[in-house]
Short mmCIF file of C-alpha atoms in Angstrom, two decimals:
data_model
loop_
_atom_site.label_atom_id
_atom_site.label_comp_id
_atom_site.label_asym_id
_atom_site.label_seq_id
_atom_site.Cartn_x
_atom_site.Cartn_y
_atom_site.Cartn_z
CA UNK X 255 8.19 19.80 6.15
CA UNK X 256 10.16 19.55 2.94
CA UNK X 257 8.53 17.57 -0.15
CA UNK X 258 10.12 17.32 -3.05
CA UNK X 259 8.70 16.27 -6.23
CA UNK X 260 10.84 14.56 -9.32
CA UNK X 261 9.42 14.94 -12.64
CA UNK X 262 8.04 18.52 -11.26
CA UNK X 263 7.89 19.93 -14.88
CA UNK X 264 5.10 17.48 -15.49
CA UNK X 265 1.97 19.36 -16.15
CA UNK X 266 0.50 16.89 -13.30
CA UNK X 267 2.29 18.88 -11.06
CA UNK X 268 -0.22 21.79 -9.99
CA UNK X 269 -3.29 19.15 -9.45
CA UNK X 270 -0.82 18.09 -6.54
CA UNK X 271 -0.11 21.69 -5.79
CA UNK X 272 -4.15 22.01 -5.68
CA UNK X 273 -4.30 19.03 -3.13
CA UNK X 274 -1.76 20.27 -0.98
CA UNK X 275 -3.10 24.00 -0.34
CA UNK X 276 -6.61 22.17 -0.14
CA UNK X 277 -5.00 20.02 3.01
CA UNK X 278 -2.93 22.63 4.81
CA UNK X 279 -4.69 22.05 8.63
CA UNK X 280 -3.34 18.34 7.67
CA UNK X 281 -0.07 18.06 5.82
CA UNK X 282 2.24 20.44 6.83
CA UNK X 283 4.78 21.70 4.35
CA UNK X 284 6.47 24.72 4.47
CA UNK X 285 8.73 24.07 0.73
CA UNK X 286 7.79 22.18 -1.90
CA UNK X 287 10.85 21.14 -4.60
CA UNK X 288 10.12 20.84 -8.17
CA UNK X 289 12.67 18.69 -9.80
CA UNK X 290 13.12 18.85 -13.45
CA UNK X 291 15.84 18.80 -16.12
CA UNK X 292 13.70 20.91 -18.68
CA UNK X 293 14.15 24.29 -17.28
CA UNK X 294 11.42 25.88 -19.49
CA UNK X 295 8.70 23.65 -18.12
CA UNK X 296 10.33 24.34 -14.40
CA UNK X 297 10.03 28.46 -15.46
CA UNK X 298 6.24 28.26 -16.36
CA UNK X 299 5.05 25.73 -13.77
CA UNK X 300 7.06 26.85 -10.61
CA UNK X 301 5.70 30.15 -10.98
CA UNK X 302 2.40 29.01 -11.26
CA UNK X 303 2.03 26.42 -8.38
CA UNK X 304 3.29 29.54 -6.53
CA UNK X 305 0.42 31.51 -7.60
CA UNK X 306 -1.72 28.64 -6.78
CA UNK X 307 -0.70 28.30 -3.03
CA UNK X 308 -0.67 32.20 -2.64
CA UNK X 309 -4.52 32.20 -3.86
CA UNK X 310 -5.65 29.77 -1.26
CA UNK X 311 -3.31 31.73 1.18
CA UNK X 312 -1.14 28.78 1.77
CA UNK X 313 2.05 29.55 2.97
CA UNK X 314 4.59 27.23 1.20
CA UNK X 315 7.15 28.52 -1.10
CA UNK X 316 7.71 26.36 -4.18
CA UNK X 317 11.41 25.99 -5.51
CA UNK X 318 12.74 24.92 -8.89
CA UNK X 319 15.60 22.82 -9.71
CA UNK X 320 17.70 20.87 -12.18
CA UNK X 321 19.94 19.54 -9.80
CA UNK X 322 18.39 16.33 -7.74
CA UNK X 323 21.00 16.38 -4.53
CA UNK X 324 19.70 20.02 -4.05
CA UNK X 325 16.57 19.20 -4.15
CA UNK X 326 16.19 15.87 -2.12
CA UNK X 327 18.66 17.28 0.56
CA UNK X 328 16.35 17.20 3.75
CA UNK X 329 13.07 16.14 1.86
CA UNK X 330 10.61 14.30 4.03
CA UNK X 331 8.96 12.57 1.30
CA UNK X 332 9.58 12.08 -2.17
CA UNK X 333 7.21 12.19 -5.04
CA UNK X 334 8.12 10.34 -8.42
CA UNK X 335 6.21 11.15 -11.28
CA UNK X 336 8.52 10.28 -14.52
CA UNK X 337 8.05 10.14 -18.31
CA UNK X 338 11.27 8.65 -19.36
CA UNK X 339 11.20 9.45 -23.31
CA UNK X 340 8.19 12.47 -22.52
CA UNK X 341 4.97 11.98 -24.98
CA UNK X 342 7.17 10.96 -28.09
CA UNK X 343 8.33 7.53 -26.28
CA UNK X 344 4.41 7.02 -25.40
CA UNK X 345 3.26 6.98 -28.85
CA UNK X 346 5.49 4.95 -29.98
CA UNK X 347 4.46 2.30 -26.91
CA UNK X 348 0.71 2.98 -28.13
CA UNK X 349 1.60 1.89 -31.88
CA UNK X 350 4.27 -0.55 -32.59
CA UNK X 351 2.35 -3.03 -30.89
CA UNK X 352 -0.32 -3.05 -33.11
CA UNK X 353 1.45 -3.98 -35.90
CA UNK X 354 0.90 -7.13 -34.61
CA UNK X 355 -2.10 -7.57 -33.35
CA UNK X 356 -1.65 -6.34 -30.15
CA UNK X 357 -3.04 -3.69 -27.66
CA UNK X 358 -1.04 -0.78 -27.82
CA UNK X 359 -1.17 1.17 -24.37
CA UNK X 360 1.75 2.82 -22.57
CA UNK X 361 0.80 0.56 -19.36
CA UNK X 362 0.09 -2.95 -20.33
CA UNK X 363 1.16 -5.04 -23.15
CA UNK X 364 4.49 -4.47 -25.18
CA UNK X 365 4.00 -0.91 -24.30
CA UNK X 366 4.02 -1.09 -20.95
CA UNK X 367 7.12 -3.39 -21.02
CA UNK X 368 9.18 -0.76 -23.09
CA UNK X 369 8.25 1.61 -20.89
CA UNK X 370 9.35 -0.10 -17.97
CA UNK X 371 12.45 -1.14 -19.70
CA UNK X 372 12.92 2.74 -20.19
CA UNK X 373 12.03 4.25 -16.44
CA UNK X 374 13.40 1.41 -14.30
CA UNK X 375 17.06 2.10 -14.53
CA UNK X 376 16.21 5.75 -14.20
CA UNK X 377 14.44 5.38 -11.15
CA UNK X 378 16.64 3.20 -9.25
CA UNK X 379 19.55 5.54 -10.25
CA UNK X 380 17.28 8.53 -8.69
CA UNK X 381 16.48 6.64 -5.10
CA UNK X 382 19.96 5.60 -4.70
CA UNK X 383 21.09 9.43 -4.96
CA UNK X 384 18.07 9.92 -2.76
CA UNK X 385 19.16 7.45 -0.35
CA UNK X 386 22.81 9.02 -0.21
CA UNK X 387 21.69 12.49 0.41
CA UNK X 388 18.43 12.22 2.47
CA UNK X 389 18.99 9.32 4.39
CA UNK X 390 17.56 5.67 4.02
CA UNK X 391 14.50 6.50 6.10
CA UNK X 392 13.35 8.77 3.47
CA UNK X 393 9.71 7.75 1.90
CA UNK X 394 9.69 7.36 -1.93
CA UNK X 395 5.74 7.55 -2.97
CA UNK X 396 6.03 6.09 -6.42
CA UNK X 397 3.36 7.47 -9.08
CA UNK X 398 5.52 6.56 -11.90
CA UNK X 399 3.54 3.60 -14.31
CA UNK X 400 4.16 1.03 -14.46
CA UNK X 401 3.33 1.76 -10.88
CA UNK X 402 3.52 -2.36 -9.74
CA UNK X 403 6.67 -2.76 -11.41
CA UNK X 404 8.75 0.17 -10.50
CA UNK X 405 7.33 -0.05 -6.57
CA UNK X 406 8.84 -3.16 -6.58
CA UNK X 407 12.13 -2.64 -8.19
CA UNK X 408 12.94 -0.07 -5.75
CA UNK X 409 11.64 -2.32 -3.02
CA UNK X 410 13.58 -5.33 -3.82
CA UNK X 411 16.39 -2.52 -4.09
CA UNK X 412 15.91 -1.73 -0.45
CA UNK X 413 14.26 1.74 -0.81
CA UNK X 414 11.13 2.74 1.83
CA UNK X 415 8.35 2.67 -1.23
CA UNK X 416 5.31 2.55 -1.70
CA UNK X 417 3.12 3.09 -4.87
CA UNK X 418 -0.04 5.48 -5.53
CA UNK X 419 -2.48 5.27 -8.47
CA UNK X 420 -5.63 6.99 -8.75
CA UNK X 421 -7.85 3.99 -9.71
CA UNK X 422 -8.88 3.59 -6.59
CA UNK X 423 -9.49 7.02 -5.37
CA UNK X 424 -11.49 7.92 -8.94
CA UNK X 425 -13.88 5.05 -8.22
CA UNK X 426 -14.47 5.43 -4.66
CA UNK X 427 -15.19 9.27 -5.32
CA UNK X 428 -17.71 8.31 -8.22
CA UNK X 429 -19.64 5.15 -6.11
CA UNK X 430 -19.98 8.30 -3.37
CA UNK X 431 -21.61 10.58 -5.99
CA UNK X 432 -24.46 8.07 -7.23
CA UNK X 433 -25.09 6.54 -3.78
CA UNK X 434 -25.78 10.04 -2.43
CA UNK X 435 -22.58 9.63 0.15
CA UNK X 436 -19.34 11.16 1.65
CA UNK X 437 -16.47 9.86 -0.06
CA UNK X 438 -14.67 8.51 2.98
CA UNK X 439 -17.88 6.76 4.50
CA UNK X 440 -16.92 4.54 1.24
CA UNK X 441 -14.83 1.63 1.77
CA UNK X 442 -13.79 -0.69 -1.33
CA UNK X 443 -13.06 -4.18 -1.31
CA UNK X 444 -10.18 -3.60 -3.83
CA UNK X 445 -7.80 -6.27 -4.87
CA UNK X 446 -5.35 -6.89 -7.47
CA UNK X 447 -2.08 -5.69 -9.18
CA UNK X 448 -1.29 -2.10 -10.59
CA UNK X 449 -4.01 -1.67 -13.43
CA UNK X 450 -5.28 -5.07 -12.97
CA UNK X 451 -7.27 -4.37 -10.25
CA UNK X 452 -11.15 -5.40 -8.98
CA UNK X 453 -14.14 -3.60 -6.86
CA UNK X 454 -15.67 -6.59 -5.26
CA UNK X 455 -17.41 -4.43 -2.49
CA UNK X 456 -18.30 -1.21 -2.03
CA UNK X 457 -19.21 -0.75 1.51
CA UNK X 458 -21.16 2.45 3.26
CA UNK X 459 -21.43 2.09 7.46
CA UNK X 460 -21.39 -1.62 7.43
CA UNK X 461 -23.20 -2.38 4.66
CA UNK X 462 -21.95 -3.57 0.99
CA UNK X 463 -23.72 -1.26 -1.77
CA UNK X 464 -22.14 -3.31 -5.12
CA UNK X 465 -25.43 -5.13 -5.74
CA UNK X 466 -27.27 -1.57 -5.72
CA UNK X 467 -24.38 -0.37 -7.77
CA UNK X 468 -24.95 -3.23 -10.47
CA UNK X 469 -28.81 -3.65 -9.89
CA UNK X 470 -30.06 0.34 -9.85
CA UNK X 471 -27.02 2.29 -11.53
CA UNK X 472 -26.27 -0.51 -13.77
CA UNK X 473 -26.59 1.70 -16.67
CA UNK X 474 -24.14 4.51 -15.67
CA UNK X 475 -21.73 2.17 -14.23
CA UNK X 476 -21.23 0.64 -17.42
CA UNK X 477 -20.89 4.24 -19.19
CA UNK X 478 -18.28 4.91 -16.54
CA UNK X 479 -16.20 1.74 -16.73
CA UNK X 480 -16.61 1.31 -20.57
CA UNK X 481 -16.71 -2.09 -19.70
CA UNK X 482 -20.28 -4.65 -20.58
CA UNK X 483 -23.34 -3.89 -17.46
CA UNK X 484 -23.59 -8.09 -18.51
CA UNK X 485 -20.04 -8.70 -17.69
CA UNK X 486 -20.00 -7.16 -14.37
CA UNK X 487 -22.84 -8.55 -13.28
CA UNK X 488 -21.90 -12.31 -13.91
CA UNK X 489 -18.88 -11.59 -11.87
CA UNK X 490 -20.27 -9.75 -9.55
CA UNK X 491 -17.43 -6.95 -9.41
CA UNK X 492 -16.62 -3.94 -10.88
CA UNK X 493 -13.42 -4.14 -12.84
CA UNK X 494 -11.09 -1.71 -13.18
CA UNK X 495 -10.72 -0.05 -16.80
CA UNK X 496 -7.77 -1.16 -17.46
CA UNK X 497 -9.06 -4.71 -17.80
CA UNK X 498 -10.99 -3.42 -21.07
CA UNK X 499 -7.43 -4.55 -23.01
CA UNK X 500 -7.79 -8.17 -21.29
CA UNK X 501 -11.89 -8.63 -21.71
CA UNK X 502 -12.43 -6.75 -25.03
CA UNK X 503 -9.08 -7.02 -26.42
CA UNK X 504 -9.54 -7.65 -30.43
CA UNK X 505 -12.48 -4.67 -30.50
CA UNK X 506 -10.08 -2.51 -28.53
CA UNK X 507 -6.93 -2.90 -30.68
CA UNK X 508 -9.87 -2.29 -33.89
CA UNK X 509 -10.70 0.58 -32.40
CA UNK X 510 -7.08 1.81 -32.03
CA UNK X 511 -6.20 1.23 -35.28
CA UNK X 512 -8.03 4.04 -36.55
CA UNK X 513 -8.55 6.51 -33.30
CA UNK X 514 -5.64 8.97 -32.69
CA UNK X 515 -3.10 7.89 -30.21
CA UNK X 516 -3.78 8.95 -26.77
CA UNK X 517 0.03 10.68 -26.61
CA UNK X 518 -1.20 12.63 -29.21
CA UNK X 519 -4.22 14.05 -27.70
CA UNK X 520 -2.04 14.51 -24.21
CA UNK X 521 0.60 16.36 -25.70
CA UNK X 522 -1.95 18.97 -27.25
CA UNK X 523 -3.44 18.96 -24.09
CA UNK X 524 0.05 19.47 -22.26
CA UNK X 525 0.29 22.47 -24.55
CA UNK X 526 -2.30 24.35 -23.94
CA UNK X 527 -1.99 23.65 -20.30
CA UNK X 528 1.31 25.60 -20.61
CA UNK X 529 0.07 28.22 -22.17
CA UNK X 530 -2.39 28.29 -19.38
CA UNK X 531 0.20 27.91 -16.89
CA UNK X 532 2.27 31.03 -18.30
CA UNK X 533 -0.15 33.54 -17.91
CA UNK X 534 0.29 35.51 -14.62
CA UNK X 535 -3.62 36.34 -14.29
CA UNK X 536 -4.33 32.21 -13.76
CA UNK X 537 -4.47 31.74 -9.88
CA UNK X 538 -6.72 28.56 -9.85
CA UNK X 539 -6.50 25.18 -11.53
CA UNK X 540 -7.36 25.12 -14.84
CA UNK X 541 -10.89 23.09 -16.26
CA UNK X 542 -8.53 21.67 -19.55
CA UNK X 543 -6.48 19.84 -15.99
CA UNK X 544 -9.04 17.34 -16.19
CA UNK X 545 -8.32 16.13 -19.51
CA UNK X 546 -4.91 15.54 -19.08
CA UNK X 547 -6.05 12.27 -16.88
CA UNK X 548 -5.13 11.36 -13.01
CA UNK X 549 -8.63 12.42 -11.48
CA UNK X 550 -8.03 12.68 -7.93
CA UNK X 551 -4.28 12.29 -8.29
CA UNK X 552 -3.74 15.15 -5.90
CA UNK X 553 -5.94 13.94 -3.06
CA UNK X 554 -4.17 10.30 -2.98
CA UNK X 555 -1.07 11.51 -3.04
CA UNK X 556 -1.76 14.24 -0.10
CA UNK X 557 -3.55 11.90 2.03
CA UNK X 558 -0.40 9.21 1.43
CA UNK X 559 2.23 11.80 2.05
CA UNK X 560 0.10 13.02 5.56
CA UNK X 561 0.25 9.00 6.59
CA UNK X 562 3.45 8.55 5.63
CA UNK X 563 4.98 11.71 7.51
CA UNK X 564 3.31 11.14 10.66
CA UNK X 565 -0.63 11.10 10.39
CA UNK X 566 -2.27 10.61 13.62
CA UNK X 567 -2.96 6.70 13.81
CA UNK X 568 -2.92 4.02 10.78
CA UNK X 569 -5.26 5.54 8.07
CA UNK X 570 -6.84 3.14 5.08
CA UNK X 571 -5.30 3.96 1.71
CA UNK X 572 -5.22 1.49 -1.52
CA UNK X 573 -1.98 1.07 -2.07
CA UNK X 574 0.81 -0.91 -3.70
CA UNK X 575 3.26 -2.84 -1.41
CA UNK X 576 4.67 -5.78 -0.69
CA UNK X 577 2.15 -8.75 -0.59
CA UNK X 578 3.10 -10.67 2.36
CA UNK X 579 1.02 -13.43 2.07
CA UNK X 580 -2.09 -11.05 1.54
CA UNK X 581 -2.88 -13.07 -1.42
CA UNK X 582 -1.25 -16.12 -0.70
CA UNK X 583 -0.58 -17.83 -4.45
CA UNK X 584 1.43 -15.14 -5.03
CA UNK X 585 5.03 -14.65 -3.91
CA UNK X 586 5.74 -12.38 -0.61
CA UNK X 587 7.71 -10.16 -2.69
CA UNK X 588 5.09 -9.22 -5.04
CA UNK X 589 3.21 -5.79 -5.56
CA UNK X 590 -0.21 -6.32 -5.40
CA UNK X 591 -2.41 -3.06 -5.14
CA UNK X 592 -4.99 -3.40 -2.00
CA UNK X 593 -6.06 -1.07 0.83
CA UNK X 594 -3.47 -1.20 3.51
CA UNK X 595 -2.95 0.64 7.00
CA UNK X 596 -0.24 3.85 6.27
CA UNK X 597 1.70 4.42 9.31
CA UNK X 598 4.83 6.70 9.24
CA UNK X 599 6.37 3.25 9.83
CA UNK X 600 5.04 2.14 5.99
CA UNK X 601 2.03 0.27 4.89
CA UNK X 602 0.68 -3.01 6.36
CA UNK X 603 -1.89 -4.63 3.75
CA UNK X 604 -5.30 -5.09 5.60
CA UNK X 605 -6.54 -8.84 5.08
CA UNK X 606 -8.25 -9.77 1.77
CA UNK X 607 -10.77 -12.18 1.27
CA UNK X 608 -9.96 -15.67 -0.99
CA UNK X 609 -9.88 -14.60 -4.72
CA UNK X 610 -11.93 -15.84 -6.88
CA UNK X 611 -10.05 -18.22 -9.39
CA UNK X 612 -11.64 -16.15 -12.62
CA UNK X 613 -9.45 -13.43 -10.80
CA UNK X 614 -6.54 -15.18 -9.36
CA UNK X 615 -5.76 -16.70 -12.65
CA UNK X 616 -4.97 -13.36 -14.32
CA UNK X 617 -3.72 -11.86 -11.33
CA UNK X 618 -0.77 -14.99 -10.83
CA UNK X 619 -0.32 -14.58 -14.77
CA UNK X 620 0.57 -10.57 -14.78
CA UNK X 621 2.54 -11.28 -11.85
CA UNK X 622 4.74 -13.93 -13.49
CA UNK X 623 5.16 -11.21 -16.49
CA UNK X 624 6.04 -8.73 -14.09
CA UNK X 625 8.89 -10.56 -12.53
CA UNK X 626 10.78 -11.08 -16.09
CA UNK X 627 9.85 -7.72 -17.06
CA UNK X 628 11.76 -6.93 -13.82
CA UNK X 629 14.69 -8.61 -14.33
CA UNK X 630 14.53 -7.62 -18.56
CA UNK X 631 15.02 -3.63 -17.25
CA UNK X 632 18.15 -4.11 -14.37
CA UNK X 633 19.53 -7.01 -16.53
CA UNK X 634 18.85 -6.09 -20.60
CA UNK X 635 18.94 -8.05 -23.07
CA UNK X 636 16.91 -9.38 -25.79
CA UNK X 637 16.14 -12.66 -24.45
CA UNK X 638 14.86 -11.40 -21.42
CA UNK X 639 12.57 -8.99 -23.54
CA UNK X 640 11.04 -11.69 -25.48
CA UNK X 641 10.64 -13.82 -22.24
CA UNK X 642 8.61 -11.39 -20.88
CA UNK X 643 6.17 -10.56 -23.64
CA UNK X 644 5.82 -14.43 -24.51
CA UNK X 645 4.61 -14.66 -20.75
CA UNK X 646 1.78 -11.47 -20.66
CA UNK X 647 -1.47 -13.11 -21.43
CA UNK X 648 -2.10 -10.64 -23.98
CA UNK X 649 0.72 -11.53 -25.94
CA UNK X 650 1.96 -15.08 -25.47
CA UNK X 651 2.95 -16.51 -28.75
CA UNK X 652 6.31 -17.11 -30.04
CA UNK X 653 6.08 -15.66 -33.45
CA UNK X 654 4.47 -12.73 -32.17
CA UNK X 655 6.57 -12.35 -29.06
CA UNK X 656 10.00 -12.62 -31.42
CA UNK X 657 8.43 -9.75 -33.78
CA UNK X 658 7.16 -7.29 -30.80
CA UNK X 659 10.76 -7.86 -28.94
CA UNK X 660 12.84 -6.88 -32.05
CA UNK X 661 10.39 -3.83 -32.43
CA UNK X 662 10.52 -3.15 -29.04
CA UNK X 663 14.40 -2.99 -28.71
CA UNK X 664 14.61 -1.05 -32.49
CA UNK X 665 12.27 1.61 -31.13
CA UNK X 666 14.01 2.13 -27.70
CA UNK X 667 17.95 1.99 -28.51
CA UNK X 668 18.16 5.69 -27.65
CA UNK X 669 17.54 4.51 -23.98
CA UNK X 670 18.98 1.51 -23.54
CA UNK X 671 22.50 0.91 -23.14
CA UNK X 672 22.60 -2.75 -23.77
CA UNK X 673 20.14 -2.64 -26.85
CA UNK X 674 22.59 -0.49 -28.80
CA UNK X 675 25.45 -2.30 -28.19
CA UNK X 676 23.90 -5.46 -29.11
CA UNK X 677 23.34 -3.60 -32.48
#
């Protein structure tokens, strides 16, 4: 089997590399494609992922290439893992919004609408040339943030996708670790949207292990989710880190006016990763890996990609796809991000209990965001931006919706079309 991977001079790349020679009686692939248009990055990691599957005596031979029709051309499965604008567009997603008040993070927010604005078009543009020289039965697994809103641009663009994070994964493999367990005896009751997302069980053979989590590990769950033991506790679920910008907004946007932006920190990371990378003695993955974020990235992705390429049987995986009436106040064509049966025929969301309405709330409210920050990156405009920050919950003011969409648009002109010819 053939699996190619777009964005494959990411330094992400060889924790999937790690995955796959870790899963070889399981996922059978022969070539792996890195796709990149920075041929440096492509020189030092190709090489290196080599070295990688040659250590654990995995067979695969990696490939490098600038050209995507090359390197689609008879893929099985295709990985998207983009940074339209690399670490420089980030930090500017992480700061301009604070000018005003607001979280600035490259997911959520006015950052995580300019960076939609940014990858969207570039994304559908790549599975359309996909589509044309792979065939329309290819699977896209879509790791690109923001995850929700890209899945469903290139579902409502016709494209077999389906979207990974490793939310999910990271806190299943944690709950495992304190409750003495195998990871896959570990089954979460996970519901939500892409970074919006709550644990309301955590079950282990039958039985639900969240009030232990709370009650006896309170303490170190807390640490772990940087999020108030109190909190959790009155709701009775585990929320997902991410919702630190909704619950402890104003302390978090404090706190990020004086820290150093995350970009930053990443893109010294990324640099001594390729440093790492270069040298020909380095055969394993390196510790500094785990800094760079995406804990468990690998095995999601691997297990996915073994589902979705003919697994034997449905297998659980929390994934995002098309709601379907799984949570029924939202529309069918929503993303929502749940645990789902992966057959080689897609993913079939597995039923969800009734939200809560302290959840469902937030959840319909993203979701409305989502679908004008949709239609803001395949249509443009200005309008459309400010529409779409006036209707995120952690926005939602005129003034300050007018100020963050002019910003917005100033800081991204370089990749959007319509932006600088409205200038």
């Amino acid at each position: 089997m053939k699996l190619t991977v777009v964005g494959g001079g990411s330094t992400y790349t060889p924790e999937l590399i790690d995955g796959i020679a870790g899963r070889r009686t399981s996922l059978d692939v022969d070539e792996i494609v890195l796709v990149d248009p920075d041929a440096h990055r492509l020189s030092v990691i190709g090489p290196f992922a080599q070295r990688l599957l040659a250590h654990a005596g995995h067979p695969a031979r990696i490939t490098t290439t600038a050209n995507l029709e090359e390197g689609v051309d008879g893929a099985a499965a295709v990985l998207l893992q983009l940074r339209v604008g690399g670490q420089a567009a980030r930090r500017t997603d992480e700061t301009f919004p604070l000018t005003c008040g607001c979280v600035g993070q490259e997911t959520t927010g006015a950052g995580g609408l300019a960076k939609a604005l940014r990858t969207v078009p570039v994304v559908l543009d790549i599975a359309d040339r996909v589509r044309a020289v792979a065939g329309p039965d290819t699977w896209i697994v879509n790791f690109t943030n923001p995850v929700g809103i890209v899945t469903r641009a290139l579902q409502q663009a016709g494209h077999r996708a389906v979207g990974l994070c490793n939310v999910a994964i990271g806190f299943q493999r944690w709950a495992a670790s304190v409750l003495g367990v195998e990871a896959d005896a570990v089954e979460l009751g996970h519901v939500g949207l892409n970074h919006l997302t709550w644990e309301r069980s955590v079950v282990v053979d039958g039985v639900d292990r969240l009030p232990e989590l709370l009650g006896e590990h309170g303490d170190a769950l807390a640490e772990h989710m940087r999020l108030p033991l109190p909190l959790m506790r009155r709701i009775g679920a585990v929320p997902s880190y991410y919702l630190n910008y909704f619950y402890n907004h104003d302390e978090v946007v404090e706190k990020q006016r004086v820290e150093v932006p995350r970009a930053d920190t990443v893109a010294a990371v990324e640099e001594e990763l390729m440093d790492i990378y270069a040298d020909p003695a380095v055969v394993t993955k390196p510790e500094q890996l785990a800094q760079r974020g995406g804990a468990f990235y690998s095995e999601a992705a691997v297990q996915l990609v073994h589902s979705l390429t003919g697994g034997t049987g449905a297998e659980r995986h929390v994934v995002n796809v098309r709601n379907d009436g799984t949570l029924p106040f939202l529309p069918d064509d929503a993303v929502v991000e749940v645990p789902a049966a992966v057959t080689s025929d897609g993913a079939v969301p597995l039923p969800v209990e009734p939200v809560e309405p302290l959840f469902s709330g937030l959840i319909a409210n993203v979701t409305g965001y989502e679908y004008l920050a949709l239609e803001a990156a395949v249509h443009g405009g200005r309008e459309r931006v400010a529409n779409a920050l006036l209707a995120h919950p952690l926005i939602g003011q005129y003034a300050t919706a007018e100020r963050l969409a002019d910003e917005l648009v100033a800081q991204n002109q370089d990749f959007l079309p319509w932006a600088r010819n409205s200038s």
